[in-house]
Amino acid sequence: MTLEEFSAGEQKTERMDKVGDALEEVLSKALSQRTITVGVYEAAKLLNVDPDNVVLCLLAADEDDDRDVALQIHFTLIQAFCCENDINILRVSNPGRLAKLLLLETESTFIAMEGSRLKSTYLLLPGKSLHGSVGSSN
């Protein structure tokens, strides 16, 4: 490994850390404002009803999810829809950490989210592993 390769690797890691920090901040704000939808089917329903108010789609899947053909079809359709509607897509390779991050928020946030109607900005988190951990909003 040359010095240039080592330097480029460090810069990439720093950049990814910054993206991760920004994502944590966005998730925290979305949870506090109750503007988050969790789950593949809930996300697809929201995209169908109100795509203009979706700002970001997080696709979180682990190795088990990669073997689920139906889930992968939904992911592909959601990605295509997001691309057509200029919705940013971010693929998360560690849904466990994402679920942990969401669960670190106050429990009252999740309880309040379940019965409330979301406001103008949505953050989507499709992924069946997250769906069971966090719940969904309508």
mmCIF file of C-alpha atoms in Angstrom, residues 9-65:
data_model
loop_
_atom_site.group_PDB
_atom_site.id
_atom_site.type_symbol
_atom_site.label_atom_id
_atom_site.label_comp_id
_atom_site.label_asym_id
_atom_site.label_seq_id
_atom_site.Cartn_x
_atom_site.Cartn_y
_atom_site.Cartn_z
ATOM 1 C CA GLY A 9 -8.527 5.364 2.526
ATOM 2 C CA GLU A 10 -8.371 7.680 5.551
ATOM 3 C CA GLN A 11 -10.216 10.430 3.656
ATOM 4 C CA LYS A 12 -12.933 7.981 2.638
ATOM 5 C CA THR A 13 -13.342 6.840 6.250
ATOM 6 C CA GLU A 14 -13.556 10.445 7.465
ATOM 7 C CA ARG A 15 -16.154 11.218 4.803
ATOM 8 C CA MET A 16 -18.229 8.185 5.791
ATOM 9 C CA ASP A 17 -18.020 9.208 9.458
ATOM 10 C CA LYS A 18 -19.364 12.646 8.541
ATOM 11 C CA VAL A 19 -22.224 11.074 6.574
ATOM 12 C CA GLY A 20 -23.012 8.818 9.527
ATOM 13 C CA ASP A 21 -23.031 11.768 11.928
ATOM 14 C CA ALA A 22 -25.308 13.750 9.619
ATOM 15 C CA LEU A 23 -27.646 10.771 9.276
ATOM 16 C CA GLU A 24 -27.834 10.413 13.071
ATOM 17 C CA GLU A 25 -28.800 14.078 13.348
ATOM 18 C CA VAL A 26 -31.458 13.773 10.627
ATOM 19 C CA LEU A 27 -32.919 10.659 12.260
ATOM 20 C CA SER A 28 -33.018 12.332 15.640
ATOM 21 C CA LYS A 29 -34.856 15.362 14.253
ATOM 22 C CA ALA A 30 -37.246 13.218 12.203
ATOM 23 C CA LEU A 31 -38.125 11.166 15.269
ATOM 24 C CA SER A 32 -38.707 14.218 17.431
ATOM 25 C CA GLN A 33 -40.915 15.771 14.730
ATOM 26 C CA ARG A 34 -42.732 12.477 14.094
ATOM 27 C CA THR A 35 -41.887 12.599 10.401
ATOM 28 C CA ILE A 36 -40.635 9.082 9.900
ATOM 29 C CA THR A 37 -42.179 6.041 8.260
ATOM 30 C CA VAL A 38 -40.731 2.606 8.958
ATOM 31 C CA GLY A 39 -41.244 -0.544 6.916
ATOM 32 C CA VAL A 40 -41.274 -1.548 3.273
ATOM 33 C CA TYR A 41 -45.042 -1.700 2.881
ATOM 34 C CA GLU A 42 -45.677 1.489 4.851
ATOM 35 C CA ALA A 43 -43.025 3.285 2.787
ATOM 36 C CA ALA A 44 -44.541 2.070 -0.487
ATOM 37 C CA LYS A 45 -47.984 3.216 0.639
ATOM 38 C CA LEU A 46 -46.668 6.662 1.570
ATOM 39 C CA LEU A 47 -44.773 6.992 -1.700
ATOM 40 C CA ASN A 48 -47.970 6.190 -3.566
ATOM 41 C CA VAL A 49 -50.073 8.705 -1.617
ATOM 42 C CA ASP A 50 -47.689 11.621 -1.032
ATOM 43 C CA PRO A 51 -44.354 11.341 -2.902
ATOM 44 C CA ASP A 52 -43.770 15.108 -3.008
ATOM 45 C CA ASN A 53 -43.203 15.212 0.742
ATOM 46 C CA VAL A 54 -40.604 12.443 0.880
ATOM 47 C CA VAL A 55 -37.059 13.736 1.270
ATOM 48 C CA LEU A 56 -34.991 10.626 1.848
ATOM 49 C CA CYS A 57 -35.375 6.895 1.498
ATOM 50 C CA LEU A 58 -33.113 4.690 3.597
ATOM 51 C CA LEU A 59 -32.881 1.114 2.423
ATOM 52 C CA ALA A 60 -31.669 -1.041 5.284
ATOM 53 C CA ALA A 61 -31.063 -4.713 4.625
ATOM 54 C CA ASP A 62 -28.851 -7.340 6.178
ATOM 55 C CA GLU A 63 -27.658 -10.629 4.682
ATOM 56 C CA ASP A 64 -30.888 -12.433 5.593
ATOM 57 C CA ASP A 65 -32.919 -9.773 3.789
#
